[in-house]
Coordinates of N, CA and C and ligand atoms in Angstrom, one line a residue:
X1 N 14.0 -11.8 -3.4 CA 13.0 -11.6 -2.3 C 11.8 -12.5 -2.5
X2 N 11.5 -13.3 -1.5 CA 10.3 -14.2 -1.6 C 9.0 -13.4 -1.7
X3 N 8.2 -13.8 -2.6 CA 6.9 -13.1 -2.7 C 5.8 -13.9 -2.0
X4 N 5.9 -13.9 -0.7 CA 5.0 -14.7 0.1 C 4.4 -14.0 1.3
X5 N 3.3 -14.4 1.8 CA 2.6 -13.7 2.9 C 1.7 -14.7 3.6
X6 N 1.5 -14.5 4.9 CA 0.5 -15.3 5.6 C -0.2 -14.5 6.6
X7 N -1.4 -15.0 6.9 CA -2.3 -14.2 7.7 C -3.2 -15.1 8.5
X8 N -3.4 -14.7 9.8 CA -4.5 -15.3 10.6 C -5.5 -14.3 10.9
X9 N -6.7 -14.6 10.7 CA -7.8 -13.6 10.9 C -8.9 -14.2 11.7
X10 N -9.2 -13.7 12.8 CA -10.3 -14.3 13.7 C -11.3 -13.2 14.0
X11 N -12.6 -13.5 13.8 CA -13.7 -12.7 14.2 C -14.7 -13.6 14.9
X12 N -15.8 -13.0 15.3 CA -16.8 -13.8 16.0 C -17.5 -14.8 14.9
X13 N -17.3 -14.5 13.6 CA -17.9 -15.2 12.6 C -17.0 -16.3 11.9
X14 N -15.7 -16.0 11.8 CA -14.8 -16.9 11.2 C -13.4 -16.9 11.8
X15 N -12.8 -18.0 11.6 CA -11.4 -18.2 12.0 C -10.6 -18.7 10.8
X16 N -9.7 -17.9 10.3 CA -9.1 -18.1 9.0 C -7.6 -18.0 9.0
X17 N -6.9 -19.0 8.4 CA -5.5 -18.9 8.1 C -5.3 -19.0 6.6
X18 N -4.5 -18.1 6.1 CA -4.2 -18.1 4.7 C -2.7 -17.9 4.5
X19 N -2.1 -18.6 3.5 CA -0.7 -18.5 3.1 C -0.7 -18.4 1.6
X20 N 0.1 -17.5 1.1 CA 0.2 -17.3 -0.3 C 1.7 -17.2 -0.7
X21 N 2.0 -17.9 -1.9 CA 3.4 -17.7 -2.4 C 3.2 -17.5 -3.9
X22 N 3.5 -16.4 -4.4 CA 3.3 -16.0 -5.8 C 4.2 -16.8 -6.8
X23 N 5.3 -17.4 -6.2 CA 6.3 -18.0 -7.1 C 6.5 -19.5 -6.8
X24 N 5.6 -20.1 -6.0 CA 5.7 -21.5 -5.7 C 4.3 -22.2 -5.9
X25 N 4.2 -22.8 -7.1 CA 2.9 -23.3 -7.4 C 2.6 -24.7 -6.8
X26 N 3.7 -25.3 -6.2 CA 3.6 -26.7 -5.7 C 2.6 -26.9 -4.6
X27 N 2.5 -25.9 -3.7 CA 1.7 -26.1 -2.5 C 0.3 -25.5 -2.6
X28 N -0.6 -26.4 -2.7 CA -2.0 -25.9 -2.7 C -2.8 -26.8 -1.7
X29 N -3.4 -26.3 -0.7 CA -4.3 -27.0 0.1 C -5.4 -26.1 0.7
X30 N -6.6 -26.5 0.4 CA -7.8 -25.7 0.7 C -8.8 -26.4 1.5
X31 N -9.2 -25.8 2.6 CA -10.2 -26.5 3.5 C -11.0 -25.4 4.1
X32 N -12.2 -25.2 3.5 CA -13.1 -24.1 4.1 C -14.4 -24.6 4.6
X33 N -14.7 -25.9 4.4 CA -16.0 -26.4 4.9 C -17.1 -26.2 3.8
X34 N -16.7 -25.5 2.7 CA -17.6 -25.3 1.6 C -17.1 -25.9 0.4
X35 N -17.6 -27.1 0.1 CA -17.0 -27.9 -1.0 C -16.8 -27.3 -2.3
X36 N -17.8 -26.6 -2.8 CA -17.7 -26.0 -4.1 C -16.7 -24.8 -4.1
X37 N -16.6 -24.1 -3.0 CA -15.7 -23.0 -2.8 C -14.2 -23.6 -2.8
X38 N -14.0 -24.7 -2.1 CA -12.7 -25.4 -2.1 C -12.3 -25.7 -3.6
X39 N -13.3 -26.3 -4.3 CA -13.0 -26.6 -5.7 C -12.6 -25.4 -6.5
X40 N -13.3 -24.2 -6.3 CA -13.0 -23.0 -7.0 C -11.6 -22.4 -6.7
X41 N -11.3 -22.4 -5.4 CA -10.0 -21.9 -4.9 C -8.9 -22.7 -5.4
X42 N -9.1 -24.0 -5.5 CA -8.0 -24.9 -6.0 C -7.8 -24.6 -7.5
X43 N -8.9 -24.4 -8.2 CA -8.7 -24.1 -9.7 C -8.0 -22.8 -9.8
X44 N -8.4 -21.8 -9.0 CA -7.7 -20.5 -9.1 C -6.2 -20.6 -8.9
X45 N -5.8 -21.3 -7.8 CA -4.4 -21.5 -7.5 C -3.7 -22.3 -8.6
X46 N -4.3 -23.4 -9.0 CA -3.6 -24.2 -10.0 C -3.4 -23.5 -11.4
X47 N -4.5 -22.8 -11.8 CA -4.4 -22.1 -13.1 C -3.6 -20.8 -13.0
X48 N -3.5 -20.3 -11.8 CA -2.7 -19.1 -11.5 C -1.3 -19.5 -11.2
X49 N -1.0 -20.8 -11.1 CA 0.3 -21.2 -10.6 C 0.8 -20.5 -9.4
X50 N -0.1 -20.3 -8.4 CA 0.1 -19.6 -7.2 C 0.0 -20.6 -6.0
X51 N 1.0 -20.6 -5.1 CA 0.9 -21.4 -3.9 C -0.2 -20.8 -3.0
X52 N -1.1 -21.7 -2.5 CA -2.2 -21.2 -1.7 C -2.6 -22.2 -0.7
X53 N -2.6 -21.8 0.6 CA -3.1 -22.7 1.6 C -4.2 -21.9 2.4
X54 N -5.3 -22.5 2.5 CA -6.5 -21.8 3.2 C -7.1 -22.8 4.2
X55 N -7.2 -22.4 5.4 CA -7.9 -23.2 6.4 C -8.9 -22.3 7.1
X56 N -10.2 -22.6 6.9 CA -11.2 -21.7 7.5 C -12.2 -22.5 8.3
X57 N -12.6 -21.9 9.4 CA -13.6 -22.4 10.3 C -14.7 -21.3 10.4
X58 N -15.8 -21.4 9.7 CA -16.7 -20.3 9.7 C -18.1 -20.7 10.3
X59 N -19.0 -19.8 10.4 CA -20.3 -20.0 11.0 C -21.2 -20.6 9.9
X60 N -20.9 -21.8 9.5 CA -21.7 -22.4 8.4 C -23.0 -22.9 8.8
X61 N -23.3 -22.9 10.1 CA -24.7 -23.2 10.6 C -25.6 -22.1 10.2
X62 N -25.1 -20.9 9.9 CA -25.9 -19.8 9.4 C -26.0 -19.9 7.9
X63 N -24.9 -19.7 7.2 CA -24.8 -20.0 5.8 C -23.3 -19.8 5.4
X64 N -23.0 -19.8 4.1 CA -21.6 -19.7 3.7 C -21.1 -18.3 3.5
X65 N -21.9 -17.3 3.8 CA -21.6 -15.9 3.4 C -20.3 -15.4 4.1
X66 N -20.3 -15.5 5.4 CA -19.1 -14.9 6.2 C -17.8 -15.7 5.8
X67 N -17.9 -17.0 5.6 CA -16.8 -17.8 5.3 C -16.2 -17.4 4.0
X68 N -17.0 -17.3 2.9 CA -16.5 -17.0 1.6 C -16.0 -15.6 1.6
X69 N -16.7 -14.6 2.1 CA -16.3 -13.2 2.1 C -15.0 -13.0 2.9
X70 N -14.9 -13.6 4.1 CA -13.7 -13.4 4.9 C -12.5 -14.1 4.3
X71 N -12.7 -15.3 3.6 CA -11.5 -15.9 2.9 C -11.1 -15.0 1.8
X72 N -12.0 -14.3 1.1 CA -11.6 -13.4 0.1 C -10.8 -12.2 0.7
X73 N -11.2 -11.7 1.8 CA -10.5 -10.6 2.5 C -9.1 -11.0 2.8
X74 N -9.0 -12.2 3.4 CA -7.6 -12.7 3.8 C -6.7 -13.0 2.6
X75 N -7.3 -13.6 1.6 CA -6.4 -13.9 0.4 C -6.0 -12.6 -0.3
X76 N -6.9 -11.6 -0.3 CA -6.6 -10.3 -0.9 C -5.5 -9.6 -0.1
X77 N -5.6 -9.7 1.2 CA -4.6 -9.0 2.0 C -3.2 -9.7 1.8
X78 N -3.2 -11.0 1.7 CA -2.0 -11.8 1.5 C -1.4 -11.4 0.1
X79 N -2.2 -11.4 -0.9 CA -1.7 -11.0 -2.2 C -1.0 -9.7 -2.2
X80 N -1.7 -8.7 -1.6 CA -1.1 -7.4 -1.5 C 0.2 -7.4 -0.8
X81 N 0.3 -8.1 0.3 CA 1.6 -8.1 1.0 C 2.7 -8.8 0.2
X82 N 2.3 -10.0 -0.4 CA 3.3 -10.7 -1.1 C 3.8 -10.0 -2.3
X83 N 3.0 -9.1 -2.9 CA 3.4 -8.3 -4.1 C 4.5 -7.3 -3.7
X84 N 4.6 -6.9 -2.4 CA 5.6 -6.0 -2.0 C 5.6 -4.7 -2.7
X85 N 6.7 -4.2 -3.3 CA 6.8 -2.9 -3.9 C 6.3 -3.0 -5.4
X86 N 5.9 -4.2 -5.8 CA 5.3 -4.4 -7.2 C 6.3 -4.0 -8.3
X87 N 7.6 -4.0 -8.0 CA 8.6 -3.7 -9.0 C 8.6 -4.8 -10.1
X88 N 8.6 -4.4 -11.3 CA 8.8 -5.3 -12.5 C 7.7 -6.3 -12.7
X89 N 6.5 -6.1 -12.1 CA 5.4 -7.0 -12.4 C 4.7 -6.4 -13.7
X90 N 4.1 -7.3 -14.5 CA 3.4 -6.9 -15.7 C 2.3 -6.0 -15.3
X91 N 1.7 -6.2 -14.2 CA 0.6 -5.3 -13.7 C -0.8 -5.7 -14.3
X92 N -0.9 -5.8 -15.6 CA -2.2 -6.2 -16.2 C -2.3 -7.6 -16.5
X93 N -3.5 -8.2 -16.5 CA -3.7 -9.5 -16.9 C -5.1 -9.7 -17.5
X94 N -5.2 -10.4 -18.5 CA -6.6 -10.6 -19.2 C -6.7 -12.1 -19.6
X95 N -7.8 -12.7 -19.4 CA -8.0 -14.1 -19.8 C -9.4 -14.4 -20.1
X96 N -9.6 -15.1 -21.2 CA -10.9 -15.8 -21.5 C -10.7 -17.3 -21.3
X97 N -11.6 -17.9 -20.6 CA -11.6 -19.3 -20.4 C -12.9 -20.0 -20.7
X98 N -12.9 -20.9 -21.6 CA -14.1 -21.7 -21.8 C -14.3 -22.8 -20.9
X99 N -15.5 -23.1 -20.5 CA -15.7 -24.4 -19.7 C -17.0 -25.0 -20.3
X100 N -16.7 -25.9 -21.2 CA -17.8 -26.5 -22.0 C -18.6 -25.4 -22.7
X101 N -19.8 -25.2 -22.4 CA -20.7 -24.2 -23.1 C -20.6 -22.8 -22.6
X102 N -19.9 -22.6 -21.4 CA -19.8 -21.3 -20.8 C -18.4 -20.6 -21.1
X103 N -18.5 -19.3 -21.2 CA -17.2 -18.6 -21.5 C -17.1 -17.5 -20.4
X104 N -16.0 -17.6 -19.7 CA -15.7 -16.6 -18.6 C -14.6 -15.7 -19.1
X105 N -14.6 -14.4 -18.6 CA -13.7 -13.4 -18.9 C -13.3 -12.6 -17.7
X106 N -12.0 -12.5 -17.5 CA -11.5 -11.6 -16.4 C -10.4 -10.7 -17.0
X107 N -10.5 -9.4 -16.7 CA -9.4 -8.5 -17.0 C -9.1 -7.7 -15.8
X108 N -7.8 -7.6 -15.4 CA -7.5 -7.0 -14.1 C -6.2 -6.1 -14.2
X109 N -6.1 -5.2 -13.2 CA -5.0 -4.3 -13.1 C -4.6 -4.2 -11.7
X110 N -3.4 -4.6 -11.4 CA -2.9 -4.5 -10.0 C -2.5 -3.0 -9.8
X111 N -3.5 -2.2 -9.6 CA -3.4 -0.8 -9.7 C -3.2 -0.1 -8.4
X112 N -3.6 -0.8 -7.3 CA -3.7 -0.1 -6.0 C -5.0 0.6 -5.8
X113 N -5.9 0.5 -6.9 CA -7.2 1.1 -6.8 C -8.3 0.0 -6.9
X114 N -8.9 -0.3 -5.8 CA -9.9 -1.3 -5.8 C -11.1 -0.9 -6.6
X115 N -11.5 -1.8 -7.5 CA -12.8 -1.6 -8.2 C -13.2 -2.9 -8.8
X116 N -14.5 -3.2 -8.6 CA -15.0 -4.4 -9.2 C -16.2 -4.2 -10.1
X117 N -16.1 -4.7 -11.3 CA -17.2 -4.8 -12.3 C -17.5 -6.3 -12.4
X118 N -18.7 -6.7 -12.0 CA -19.1 -8.1 -12.0 C -20.3 -8.2 -12.8
X119 N -20.3 -9.1 -13.8 CA -21.5 -9.3 -14.7 C -21.7 -10.8 -15.0
X120 N -22.6 -11.4 -14.3 CA -22.8 -12.8 -14.5 C -24.2 -13.1 -14.1
X121 N -25.0 -13.8 -15.0 CA -26.3 -14.3 -14.6 C -26.1 -15.8 -14.1
X122 N -26.4 -16.0 -12.8 CA -26.2 -17.3 -12.3 C -27.6 -17.9 -11.9
X123 N -28.1 -18.9 -12.6 CA -29.5 -19.3 -12.5 C -29.7 -20.1 -11.2
X124 N -28.8 -21.0 -10.9 CA -28.9 -21.8 -9.6 C -28.5 -21.0 -8.4
X125 N -29.3 -20.9 -7.4 CA -28.9 -20.2 -6.2 C -27.8 -20.9 -5.4
X126 N -27.9 -22.2 -5.4 CA -26.9 -22.9 -4.6 C -26.2 -24.0 -5.3
X127 N -24.9 -24.2 -5.0 CA -24.2 -25.4 -5.5 C -23.6 -26.0 -4.2
X128 N -24.2 -27.1 -3.8 CA -23.9 -27.7 -2.4 C -24.3 -26.7 -1.4
X129 N -23.4 -26.4 -0.5 CA -23.7 -25.4 0.6 C -23.1 -24.0 0.2
X130 N -22.8 -23.8 -1.1 CA -22.2 -22.5 -1.6 C -23.4 -21.8 -2.2
X131 N -23.5 -20.5 -1.8 CA -24.5 -19.6 -2.4 C -23.9 -18.9 -3.6
X132 N -24.4 -19.1 -4.7 CA -23.7 -18.6 -6.0 C -23.6 -17.1 -6.0
X133 N -24.5 -16.4 -5.3 CA -24.3 -14.9 -5.3 C -23.1 -14.5 -4.5
X134 N -22.5 -15.4 -3.8 CA -21.2 -15.1 -3.1 C -20.0 -15.0 -4.0
X135 N -20.2 -15.4 -5.2 CA -19.1 -15.3 -6.2 C -18.7 -13.8 -6.4
X136 N -19.8 -12.9 -6.5 CA -19.5 -11.5 -6.6 C -18.9 -11.0 -5.3
X137 N -19.4 -11.4 -4.1 CA -18.8 -11.0 -2.8 C -17.4 -11.4 -2.7
X138 N -17.0 -12.6 -3.2 CA -15.6 -13.0 -3.1 C -14.7 -12.1 -4.0
X139 N -15.1 -11.9 -5.2 CA -14.3 -11.1 -6.1 C -14.2 -9.6 -5.5
X140 N -15.3 -9.1 -4.9 CA -15.2 -7.8 -4.4 C -14.2 -7.8 -3.2
X141 N -14.3 -8.8 -2.3 CA -13.4 -8.8 -1.2 C -11.9 -8.9 -1.6
X142 N -11.6 -9.7 -2.6 CA -10.2 -9.8 -3.2 C -9.8 -8.5 -3.7
X143 N -10.6 -7.9 -4.6 CA -10.3 -6.7 -5.3 C -10.0 -5.5 -4.3
X144 N -10.8 -5.4 -3.2 CA -10.7 -4.3 -2.3 C -9.5 -4.5 -1.3
X145 N -9.2 -5.8 -1.0 CA -8.1 -6.0 -0.1 C -6.8 -6.1 -0.7
X146 N -6.8 -6.5 -2.0 CA -5.5 -6.6 -2.7 C -5.2 -5.3 -3.5
X147 N -6.2 -4.4 -3.7 CA -6.0 -3.2 -4.4 C -5.9 -3.5 -5.9
X148 N -6.9 -4.3 -6.4 CA -7.0 -4.7 -7.8 C -8.2 -4.1 -8.5
X149 N -8.0 -3.5 -9.6 CA -9.2 -3.2 -10.5 C -9.5 -4.5 -11.2
X150 N -10.8 -5.0 -11.0 CA -11.1 -6.3 -11.5 C -12.4 -6.3 -12.2
X151 N -12.4 -6.8 -13.5 CA -13.6 -6.9 -14.3 C -13.8 -8.4 -14.5
X152 N -14.9 -8.9 -14.1 CA -15.2 -10.3 -14.2 C -16.6 -10.5 -14.9
X153 N -16.6 -11.3 -16.0 CA -17.9 -11.4 -16.7 C -18.0 -12.8 -17.3
X154 N -19.3 -13.3 -17.2 CA -19.6 -14.5 -17.9 C -20.3 -14.1 -19.2
X155 N -19.7 -14.4 -20.4 CA -20.3 -13.9 -21.6 C -21.5 -14.7 -22.0
X156 N -21.5 -16.0 -21.8 CA -22.6 -16.9 -22.0 C -22.4 -18.2 -21.4
X157 N -23.4 -19.0 -21.5 CA -23.4 -20.4 -20.9 C -24.7 -20.7 -20.3
X158 N -24.9 -22.0 -19.8 CA -26.1 -22.4 -19.3 C -25.9 -23.0 -17.8
X159 N -24.9 -23.7 -17.7 CA -24.7 -24.4 -16.4 C -24.0 -23.5 -15.4
X160 N -24.6 -23.4 -14.2 CA -24.1 -22.4 -13.2 C -22.7 -22.8 -12.7
X161 N -22.5 -24.1 -12.5 CA -21.2 -24.6 -12.1 C -20.1 -24.3 -13.1
X162 N -20.4 -24.5 -14.4 CA -19.5 -24.2 -15.5 C -19.1 -22.7 -15.5
X163 N -20.2 -21.9 -15.4 CA -20.0 -20.4 -15.5 C -19.0 -19.9 -14.4
X164 N -19.3 -20.4 -13.1 CA -18.4 -19.9 -12.0 C -17.0 -20.4 -12.2
X165 N -16.9 -21.7 -12.6 CA -15.6 -22.3 -12.8 C -14.8 -21.6 -13.8
X166 N -15.5 -21.2 -14.9 CA -14.8 -20.4 -16.0 C -14.2 -19.1 -15.4
X167 N -15.0 -18.5 -14.5 CA -14.6 -17.2 -13.9 C -13.3 -17.4 -13.0
X168 N -13.3 -18.4 -12.2 CA -12.2 -18.6 -11.3 C -10.9 -19.0 -12.0
X169 N -11.1 -19.8 -13.1 CA -9.9 -20.2 -13.9 C -9.4 -18.9 -14.6
X170 N -10.3 -18.1 -15.2 CA -9.9 -16.9 -15.9 C -9.2 -16.0 -14.9
X171 N -9.7 -15.9 -13.7 CA -9.1 -15.0 -12.6 C -7.7 -15.5 -12.3
X172 N -7.5 -16.8 -12.2 CA -6.2 -17.4 -12.0 C -5.2 -17.1 -13.1
X173 N -5.6 -17.3 -14.3 CA -4.7 -17.0 -15.5 C -4.4 -15.5 -15.6
X174 N -5.4 -14.7 -15.4 CA -5.1 -13.2 -15.5 C -4.2 -12.8 -14.3
X175 N -4.3 -13.4 -13.2 CA -3.4 -13.0 -12.1 C -2.0 -13.5 -12.4
X176 N -1.9 -14.7 -12.9 CA -0.5 -15.2 -13.3 C 0.2 -14.2 -14.2
X177 N -0.5 -13.7 -15.2 CA 0.1 -12.8 -16.1 C 0.4 -11.5 -15.4
X178 N -0.5 -11.0 -14.6 CA -0.3 -9.7 -13.9 C 0.9 -9.7 -12.9
X179 N 1.0 -10.8 -12.1 CA 2.0 -10.8 -11.1 C 3.4 -11.2 -11.6
X180 N 3.5 -11.7 -12.8 CA 4.7 -12.3 -13.4 C 5.8 -11.1 -13.5
X181 N 7.0 -11.5 -13.0 CA 8.1 -10.5 -13.1 C 8.5 -10.4 -14.6
X182 N 8.6 -9.2 -15.1 CA 9.0 -9.0 -16.5 C 10.3 -8.2 -16.5
X183 N 11.4 -8.8 -16.9 CA 12.8 -8.2 -16.8 C 12.9 -7.0 -17.7
X184 N 12.0 -6.8 -18.6 CA 12.0 -5.7 -19.5 C 11.5 -4.4 -18.8
X185 N 10.8 -4.6 -17.7 CA 10.2 -3.5 -17.0 C 11.3 -2.9 -16.0
X186 N 11.5 -1.6 -16.0 CA 12.4 -1.0 -15.0 C 11.5 -0.4 -13.9
X187 N 11.8 -0.9 -12.7 CA 11.0 -0.3 -11.6 C 9.6 -0.7 -11.7
X188 N 8.7 0.2 -11.3 CA 7.3 0.0 -11.3 C 6.6 0.3 -12.6
X189 N 5.7 -0.5 -13.1 CA 5.1 -0.4 -14.4 C 4.0 0.7 -14.4
X190 N 4.4 1.9 -14.1 CA 3.4 3.0 -14.1 C 4.1 4.3 -14.4
X191 N 3.5 5.2 -15.2 CA 4.1 6.5 -15.4 C 4.1 7.4 -14.2
X192 N 3.4 7.0 -13.2 CA 3.4 7.7 -11.9 C 4.5 7.3 -11.0
X193 N 5.1 6.1 -11.3 CA 6.1 5.6 -10.5 C 5.7 4.9 -9.2
X194 N 4.4 4.7 -9.1 CA 3.8 4.1 -7.9 C 2.6 3.3 -8.3
X195 N 2.4 2.1 -7.7 CA 1.2 1.4 -7.9 C 0.6 1.1 -6.5
Ligands
MN1 MN1 -16.0 -28.4 -11.7

């Protein structure tokens, strides 16, 4: 069974197309109109070895809020659909990623229970047209729409670009571990029999 999903989502604020393939890392193309966000999504996909296509047309004349949040909603929904019955997935993933002086940490559980713990001090408000406070909004949108318990933390660092980059790479690596099929697991990796 192909673990893939696609979604078109249109509101008065954004028009978004997303395609996800958990087992085809070759295809990555990201175009959101928010340069730094494109950079982060590309890192997430490459380090997660996840196929990801995102095309977004949002109300950037206001700011990048709706675009970043809605892309998070759409990617989260696609991940949930692509995971299907979640049989034989590892379920948990944890990663520390250093980016020069910054250290990012992500630990997650594809639990079906959305929860976000986000802990990062981001000094710069903006990176290009990306508002750095949207990093938390993005992770919340993914967590709630994919059904993931997600803990994301920057342990230390100085440069805001490095800190956020460390988080997105750690998220990618943790996701890879969690979505990976493990032949040693019979059925769903839960004593409840359901995720
Ligand atoms: Mn960078």
